[in-house]
Coordinates of N, CA and C in Angstrom, one line a residue:
X202 N 0.8 -1.2 0.0 CA 0.0 0.0 0.0 C 0.8 1.2 0.0
X203 N 0.2 2.3 0.1 CA 0.8 3.6 0.1 C 1.3 3.9 1.5
X204 N 2.6 4.3 1.7 CA 3.2 4.5 3.0 C 3.5 6.0 3.1
X205 N 2.9 6.7 4.0 CA 3.2 8.2 4.1 C 4.1 8.3 5.4
X206 N 4.9 9.4 5.4 CA 5.7 9.7 6.6 C 4.7 10.0 7.8
X207 N 5.1 9.6 8.9 CA 4.2 9.8 10.1 C 3.8 11.2 10.4
X208 N 4.7 12.2 10.1 CA 4.4 13.6 10.4 C 3.7 14.3 9.3
X209 N 3.4 13.8 8.2 CA 2.8 14.6 7.1 C 1.3 14.5 7.1
X210 N 0.7 13.4 6.5 CA -0.7 13.3 6.3 C -1.1 12.0 7.0
X211 N -2.3 12.0 7.6 CA -2.9 10.9 8.2 C -3.0 9.7 7.2
X212 N -2.5 8.6 7.5 CA -2.4 7.4 6.6 C -3.8 7.0 6.1
X213 N -4.8 7.0 7.0 CA -6.2 6.6 6.6 C -6.8 7.7 5.7
X214 N -6.5 8.9 5.9 CA -7.1 10.0 5.0 C -6.5 9.9 3.6
X215 N -5.2 9.6 3.5 CA -4.6 9.4 2.2 C -5.2 8.2 1.5
X216 N -5.4 7.1 2.1 CA -6.0 5.9 1.5 C -7.4 6.2 1.0
X217 N -8.2 7.0 1.8 CA -9.5 7.3 1.5 C -9.6 8.2 0.3
X218 N -8.7 9.2 0.2 CA -8.6 10.1 -1.0 C -8.3 9.3 -2.2
X219 N -7.3 8.4 -2.2 CA -7.0 7.6 -3.3 C -8.1 6.7 -3.8
X220 N -8.9 6.1 -2.8 CA -10.0 5.2 -3.1 C -11.2 6.0 -3.7
X221 N -11.4 7.2 -3.2 CA -12.6 8.0 -3.6 C -12.3 8.8 -4.9
X222 N -11.1 8.9 -5.4 CA -10.7 9.7 -6.5 C -11.3 9.2 -7.8
X223 N -11.5 7.9 -7.9 CA -12.1 7.3 -9.1 C -11.1 7.5 -10.3
X224 N -9.9 7.7 -10.1 CA -8.9 7.9 -11.1 C -8.5 6.5 -11.7
X225 N -8.8 6.3 -13.0 CA -8.4 5.0 -13.6 C -7.0 5.2 -14.2
X226 N -6.0 4.8 -13.5 CA -4.6 5.0 -13.9 C -4.3 4.2 -15.2
X227 N -5.0 3.1 -15.4 CA -4.7 2.3 -16.6 C -5.2 3.0 -17.9
X228 N -6.2 3.8 -17.8 CA -6.7 4.5 -19.0 C -5.8 5.7 -19.3
X229 N -5.0 6.2 -18.4 CA -4.2 7.4 -18.7 C -2.8 7.0 -19.2
X230 N -2.6 5.7 -19.3 CA -1.3 5.2 -19.8 C -1.1 5.7 -21.3
X231 N 0.1 6.0 -21.7 CA 0.3 6.5 -23.1 C -0.1 5.4 -24.1
X232 N 0.1 4.2 -23.9 CA -0.3 3.1 -24.8 C -1.8 3.1 -25.1
X233 N -2.6 3.3 -24.0 CA -4.1 3.3 -24.1 C -4.5 4.5 -24.9
X234 N -3.9 5.7 -24.7 CA -4.3 6.9 -25.4 C -3.8 6.8 -26.9
X235 N -2.6 6.1 -27.1 CA -2.2 6.0 -28.5 C -3.1 5.1 -29.3
X236 N -3.6 4.0 -28.6 CA -4.5 3.1 -29.3 C -5.8 3.8 -29.6
X237 N -6.3 4.7 -28.7 CA -7.5 5.4 -29.0 C -7.3 6.4 -30.1
X238 N -6.1 7.0 -30.2 CA -5.8 7.9 -31.3 C -5.7 7.2 -32.6
X239 N -5.1 6.0 -32.7 CA -4.9 5.3 -33.9 C -6.2 4.8 -34.5
X240 N -7.1 4.4 -33.6 CA -8.4 3.9 -34.0 C -9.5 5.0 -34.3
X241 N -9.2 6.2 -34.0 CA -10.1 7.3 -34.2 C -10.2 7.7 -35.6
X242 N -11.4 7.7 -36.3 CA -11.5 8.0 -37.7 C -11.1 9.4 -38.0
X243 N -11.2 10.4 -37.1 CA -10.8 11.7 -37.3 C -9.3 11.8 -37.6
X244 N -8.5 11.0 -36.9 CA -7.0 11.0 -37.1 C -6.7 10.6 -38.5
X245 N -7.4 9.6 -39.0 CA -7.2 9.2 -40.4 C -7.5 10.2 -41.4
X246 N -8.6 11.0 -41.2 CA -8.9 12.0 -42.1 C -7.9 13.1 -42.1
X247 N -7.4 13.5 -40.9 CA -6.3 14.5 -40.8 C -5.1 14.0 -41.5
X248 N -4.8 12.7 -41.3 CA -3.6 12.2 -42.0 C -3.7 12.2 -43.5
X249 N -4.9 12.0 -44.0 CA -5.1 12.1 -45.5 C -5.0 13.5 -46.0
X250 N -5.6 14.4 -45.2 CA -5.4 15.8 -45.6 C -3.9 16.3 -45.6
X251 N -3.2 15.9 -44.6 CA -1.8 16.2 -44.5 C -1.0 15.6 -45.6
X252 N -1.4 14.3 -46.0 CA -0.7 13.7 -47.1 C -0.9 14.4 -48.4
X253 N -2.1 14.8 -48.6 CA -2.4 15.5 -49.9 C -1.7 16.9 -49.9
X254 N -1.7 17.6 -48.8 CA -1.1 18.9 -48.7 C 0.5 18.7 -48.9
X255 N 1.0 17.6 -48.3 CA 2.4 17.3 -48.5 C 2.7 17.1 -50.0
X256 N 1.8 16.4 -50.7 CA 2.0 16.2 -52.1 C 2.0 17.5 -52.9
X257 N 1.1 18.4 -52.5 CA 1.1 19.7 -53.2 C 2.4 20.5 -52.8
X258 N 2.9 20.4 -51.6 CA 4.1 21.0 -51.2 C 5.3 20.4 -52.0
X259 N 5.3 19.1 -52.3 CA 6.3 18.5 -53.1 C 6.3 19.1 -54.5
X260 N 5.1 19.2 -55.0 CA 5.0 19.8 -56.4 C 5.5 21.2 -56.4
X261 N 5.4 21.9 -55.3 CA 5.7 23.3 -55.3 C 7.1 23.5 -54.7
X262 N 7.9 22.4 -54.7 CA 9.2 22.5 -54.1 C 10.2 23.3 -54.8
X263 N 11.4 23.4 -54.3 CA 12.5 24.2 -54.9 C 12.9 23.6 -56.3
X264 N 12.9 22.3 -56.4 CA 13.4 21.6 -57.6 C 12.3 21.9 -58.7
X265 N 11.0 21.7 -58.4 CA 10.0 22.0 -59.4 C 10.0 23.5 -59.7
X266 N 10.2 24.4 -58.7 CA 10.3 25.8 -58.9 C 11.4 26.2 -59.8
X267 N 12.6 25.6 -59.6 CA 13.7 25.9 -60.5 C 13.5 25.5 -61.9
X268 N 12.9 24.3 -62.1 CA 12.6 23.9 -63.5 C 11.5 24.9 -64.1
X269 N 10.5 25.2 -63.4 CA 9.5 26.1 -63.9 C 10.0 27.5 -64.2
X270 N 10.8 28.0 -63.3 CA 11.3 29.4 -63.5 C 12.2 29.4 -64.7
X271 N 13.0 28.4 -64.9 CA 14.0 28.4 -66.0 C 13.3 28.1 -67.3
X272 N 12.6 27.0 -67.4 CA 12.1 26.5 -68.7 C 10.8 27.2 -69.1
X273 N 9.9 27.4 -68.2 CA 8.6 28.0 -68.6 C 8.6 29.5 -68.7
X274 N 9.1 30.1 -67.6 CA 9.2 31.6 -67.5 C 10.4 32.2 -68.3
X275 N 11.4 31.4 -68.3 CA 12.6 31.9 -69.1 C 13.5 32.8 -68.3
X276 N 13.4 32.7 -66.9 CA 14.2 33.6 -66.1 C 15.7 33.1 -66.2
X277 N 16.6 34.1 -66.3 CA 18.0 33.7 -66.4 C 18.5 33.1 -65.1
X278 N 19.5 32.2 -65.2 CA 20.0 31.5 -64.0 C 20.4 32.4 -62.8
X279 N 20.9 33.6 -63.2 CA 21.3 34.5 -62.1 C 20.2 35.1 -61.3
X280 N 19.0 35.1 -61.9 CA 17.8 35.7 -61.3 C 16.8 34.6 -60.7
X281 N 17.0 33.4 -61.1 CA 16.1 32.3 -60.7 C 16.0 32.2 -59.2
X282 N 17.2 32.3 -58.5 CA 17.2 32.2 -57.0 C 16.5 33.3 -56.4
X283 N 16.6 34.5 -57.0 CA 15.8 35.7 -56.4 C 14.3 35.5 -56.5
X284 N 13.8 34.9 -57.6 CA 12.4 34.7 -57.8 C 11.9 33.6 -56.8
X285 N 12.7 32.5 -56.7 CA 12.4 31.4 -55.7 C 12.4 32.0 -54.3
X286 N 13.3 32.8 -54.0 CA 13.4 33.4 -52.7 C 12.2 34.3 -52.4
X287 N 11.7 35.1 -53.4 CA 10.5 35.9 -53.3 C 9.3 35.1 -53.1
X288 N 9.2 34.0 -53.8 CA 8.0 33.2 -53.7 C 8.0 32.5 -52.3
X289 N 9.1 32.1 -51.8 CA 9.2 31.5 -50.5 C 8.9 32.5 -49.4
X290 N 9.4 33.7 -49.5 CA 9.2 34.7 -48.5 C 7.8 35.2 -48.4
X291 N 7.2 35.4 -49.6 CA 5.8 35.9 -49.6 C 4.9 34.7 -49.3
X292 N 5.1 33.6 -50.0 CA 4.2 32.5 -49.9 C 4.3 31.8 -48.5
X293 N 5.5 31.3 -48.3 CA 5.8 30.5 -47.1 C 5.8 31.3 -45.8
X294 N 6.6 32.4 -45.9 CA 6.7 33.3 -44.7 C 5.4 34.0 -44.3
X295 N 5.0 34.9 -45.2 CA 3.8 35.7 -44.9 C 2.6 34.9 -44.8
X296 N 2.3 34.0 -45.7 CA 1.1 33.2 -45.6 C 1.1 32.3 -44.4
X297 N 2.3 31.8 -44.0 CA 2.4 30.9 -42.9 C 1.9 31.7 -41.6
X298 N 2.4 32.9 -41.4 CA 2.0 33.7 -40.2 C 0.5 34.1 -40.3
X299 N 0.1 34.6 -41.5 CA -1.3 35.0 -41.6 C -2.2 33.8 -41.4
X300 N -1.8 32.7 -42.0 CA -2.7 31.5 -41.9 C -2.9 31.1 -40.4
X301 N -1.8 31.1 -39.6 CA -1.9 30.7 -38.2 C -2.7 31.7 -37.5
X302 N -2.6 32.9 -37.7 CA -3.4 33.9 -37.0 C -4.8 33.8 -37.4
X303 N -5.1 33.7 -38.7 CA -6.5 33.6 -39.2 C -7.2 32.4 -38.6
X304 N -6.6 31.2 -38.7 CA -7.2 30.0 -38.2 C -7.4 30.0 -36.7
X305 N -6.5 30.6 -36.0 CA -6.6 30.7 -34.6 C -7.8 31.6 -34.2
X306 N -7.9 32.7 -35.0 CA -9.1 33.6 -34.8 C -10.4 32.9 -35.1
X307 N -10.4 32.1 -36.1 CA -11.6 31.3 -36.4 C -12.0 30.3 -35.3
X308 N -10.9 29.7 -34.8 CA -11.1 28.8 -33.6 C -11.7 29.5 -32.4
X309 N -11.1 30.6 -32.1 CA -11.6 31.3 -30.9 C -13.0 32.0 -31.1
X310 N -13.4 32.2 -32.3 CA -14.7 32.7 -32.6 C -15.7 31.6 -32.8
X311 N -15.3 30.4 -32.6 CA -16.2 29.2 -32.8 C -16.8 29.1 -34.2
X312 N -16.0 29.5 -35.2 CA -16.4 29.5 -36.6 C -16.2 28.1 -37.1
X313 N -16.8 27.8 -38.3 CA -16.6 26.5 -39.0 C -15.2 26.6 -39.7
X314 N -14.2 26.1 -39.1 CA -12.8 26.2 -39.6 C -12.7 25.4 -40.9
X315 N -13.2 24.2 -40.9 CA -13.1 23.3 -42.0 C -13.6 23.9 -43.3
X316 N -14.8 24.5 -43.2 CA -15.4 25.1 -44.4 C -14.6 26.3 -44.8
X317 N -14.2 27.2 -43.9 CA -13.5 28.4 -44.2 C -12.2 28.1 -44.9
X318 N -11.4 27.1 -44.3 CA -10.1 26.7 -44.9 C -10.3 26.0 -46.3
X319 N -11.3 25.1 -46.4 CA -11.5 24.4 -47.6 C -11.9 25.4 -48.7
X320 N -12.7 26.4 -48.4 CA -13.1 27.4 -49.4 C -11.9 28.2 -49.8
X321 N -11.2 28.7 -48.9 CA -10.0 29.6 -49.1 C -9.0 28.8 -50.0
X322 N -8.6 27.6 -49.7 CA -7.6 26.9 -50.4 C -8.1 26.5 -51.8
X323 N -9.4 26.2 -51.9 CA -10.0 25.8 -53.2 C -10.0 27.0 -54.2
X324 N -10.4 28.1 -53.7 CA -10.5 29.3 -54.5 C -9.1 29.8 -54.9
X325 N -8.1 29.7 -54.0 CA -6.7 30.0 -54.3 C -6.2 29.1 -55.3
X326 N -6.5 27.8 -55.2 CA -6.0 26.8 -56.2 C -6.5 27.1 -57.6
X327 N -7.8 27.5 -57.7 CA -8.5 27.8 -58.9 C -7.8 29.1 -59.5
X328 N -7.6 30.1 -58.6 CA -7.0 31.3 -59.0 C -5.6 31.1 -59.5
X329 N -4.8 30.3 -58.8 CA -3.4 30.0 -59.2 C -3.4 29.2 -60.5
X330 N -4.3 28.3 -60.7 CA -4.4 27.6 -62.0 C -4.7 28.5 -63.2
X331 N -5.7 29.4 -63.0 CA -6.0 30.3 -64.1 C -4.8 31.3 -64.3
X332 N -4.2 31.8 -63.3 CA -3.1 32.8 -63.4 C -2.0 32.1 -64.1
X333 N -1.6 30.9 -63.7 CA -0.5 30.3 -64.3 C -0.8 29.9 -65.8
X334 N -2.0 29.5 -66.0 CA -2.4 29.1 -67.4 C -2.3 30.3 -68.3
X335 N -2.8 31.5 -67.8 CA -2.9 32.7 -68.7 C -1.6 33.5 -68.7
X336 N -1.1 33.8 -67.5 CA 0.1 34.7 -67.3 C 1.4 34.0 -66.8
X337 N 1.3 32.6 -66.8 CA 2.4 31.9 -66.2 C 3.8 32.0 -66.9
X338 N 3.8 32.4 -68.1 CA 5.1 32.5 -68.8 C 5.7 33.9 -68.6
X339 N 5.1 34.8 -67.8 CA 5.7 36.0 -67.4 C 6.2 36.0 -66.0
X340 N 7.3 36.7 -65.6 CA 7.7 36.6 -64.3 C 6.7 37.1 -63.2
X341 N 5.9 38.1 -63.5 CA 4.9 38.6 -62.5 C 3.8 37.6 -62.4
X342 N 3.3 37.0 -63.5 CA 2.2 36.1 -63.5 C 2.6 34.8 -62.8
X343 N 3.9 34.3 -63.1 CA 4.4 33.1 -62.4 C 4.5 33.3 -60.9
X344 N 5.0 34.5 -60.5 CA 5.2 34.8 -59.1 C 3.8 34.8 -58.4
X345 N 2.9 35.5 -59.0 CA 1.5 35.6 -58.5 C 0.8 34.2 -58.4
X346 N 0.9 33.4 -59.4 CA 0.3 32.1 -59.5 C 1.0 31.2 -58.5
X347 N 2.3 31.1 -58.4 CA 3.0 30.2 -57.5 C 2.7 30.6 -56.1
X348 N 2.7 31.9 -55.8 CA 2.5 32.4 -54.4 C 1.0 32.0 -54.0
X349 N 0.1 32.1 -54.9 CA -1.3 31.7 -54.6 C -1.4 30.3 -54.2
X350 N -0.5 29.4 -54.7 CA -0.5 28.0 -54.3 C -0.1 27.8 -52.9
X351 N 0.6 28.8 -52.3 CA 0.9 28.7 -50.9 C -0.2 28.8 -49.9
X352 N -1.4 29.0 -50.4 CA -2.6 29.0 -49.6 C -2.8 27.7 -48.8
X353 N -2.2 26.7 -49.3 CA -2.3 25.4 -48.5 C -1.7 25.5 -47.1
X354 N -1.0 26.6 -46.9 CA -0.4 26.8 -45.5 C -1.6 27.0 -44.5
X355 N -2.8 27.3 -45.0 CA -3.9 27.5 -44.1 C -4.4 26.1 -43.5
X356 N -4.0 25.0 -44.2 CA -4.4 23.7 -43.8 C -3.7 23.3 -42.5
X357 N -2.4 23.6 -42.4 CA -1.6 23.1 -41.3 C -2.1 23.5 -39.9
X358 N -2.4 24.8 -39.7 CA -3.0 25.2 -38.4 C -4.3 24.5 -38.1
X359 N -5.1 24.4 -39.2 CA -6.5 23.8 -39.0 C -6.3 22.3 -38.6
X360 N -5.4 21.5 -39.2 CA -5.3 20.1 -38.9 C -4.7 20.0 -37.5
X361 N -3.8 21.0 -37.1 CA -3.3 21.0 -35.7 C -4.4 21.2 -34.7
X362 N -5.3 22.1 -35.0 CA -6.4 22.3 -34.1 C -7.3 21.1 -34.0
X363 N -7.6 20.5 -35.1 CA -8.4 19.3 -35.2 C -7.8 18.1 -34.4
X364 N -6.5 18.0 -34.5 CA -5.7 16.9 -33.8 C -5.8 17.2 -32.3
X365 N -5.6 18.4 -31.9 CA -5.7 18.7 -30.4 C -7.1 18.5 -29.9
X366 N -8.1 18.8 -30.7 CA -9.5 18.6 -30.3 C -9.7 17.1 -30.1
X367 N -9.2 16.2 -31.0 CA -9.4 14.8 -30.8 C -8.7 14.3 -29.6
X368 N -7.4 14.8 -29.4 CA -6.7 14.4 -28.2 C -7.4 14.8 -26.9
X369 N -8.0 16.0 -26.9 CA -8.8 16.5 -25.7 C -10.0 15.6 -25.5
X370 N -10.7 15.2 -26.6 CA -11.9 14.4 -26.4 C -11.5 13.0 -25.9
X371 N -10.4 12.4 -26.4 CA -10.0 11.1 -25.9 C -9.5 11.2 -24.4
X372 N -8.8 12.3 -24.1 CA -8.4 12.5 -22.7 C -9.6 12.6 -21.8
X373 N -10.7 13.4 -22.3 CA -11.9 13.5 -21.4 C -12.6 12.2 -21.2
X374 N -12.6 11.3 -22.2 CA -13.2 10.0 -22.1 C -12.5 9.1 -21.2
X375 N -11.1 9.1 -21.3 CA -10.3 8.1 -20.6 C -10.0 8.5 -19.2
X376 N -9.9 9.8 -19.0 CA -9.4 10.3 -17.7 C -10.5 11.0 -16.9
X377 N -11.7 11.2 -17.5 CA -12.8 11.9 -16.9 C -12.3 13.3 -16.4
X378 N -11.5 13.9 -17.2 CA -10.8 15.2 -16.9 C -11.3 16.2 -17.9
X379 N -12.1 17.2 -17.5 CA -12.5 18.2 -18.4 C -11.7 19.4 -18.2

C-alpha cells in the first residue's frame, strides 16, 4: 500500500482520498491513449489531408520551382534564385504567419474552420491555375500564381487544431478530466 511519513498526512485519510478519486490509472497510460488515437476516424482524415497537402508541397518544391522558373518563364539562371526566394518569402513566410493567426481567430470565434479553410484553399488553387495558365510565362504572372498556391499553408494550423481537439476528447473520455 501507500506509505506516508508519520508527520505529514494521516495514513487513513490518504488511503480514502486515493480510493474516492475514481482515477483510472490504466486509462491514462500512453499506450491506451495511443491506441485510442490510432483507431479514431478523425485522425485518419487528418492524416489524409496532411498527405495531400504534402504532395502539393512537393510539387511546389524548390526543384519544381527551379525547373518552372527556367524553362517556362525563361528567367536567367542568375535571377532564378531571387524569384524562388521571393515566392518562399511571400508564400511560405507571410502566408504561414497570416494562416496561423487567421485559423486561430476562427477557432476562438467558434467558426466553422473546415469550411473556411476548404473554401479559401480551393479558391486560391483555382486562381493559381488560371493565373499560371494565362500569365504563367511572365515573371509577374508566375510569381503571383505560385504564391497563390501557398494558400495550402492554411491547412496546417487547421489540422493541428483538429488533432488537439481529438486528443482532448480522448483525454476527457479516458481520464474523466475536463
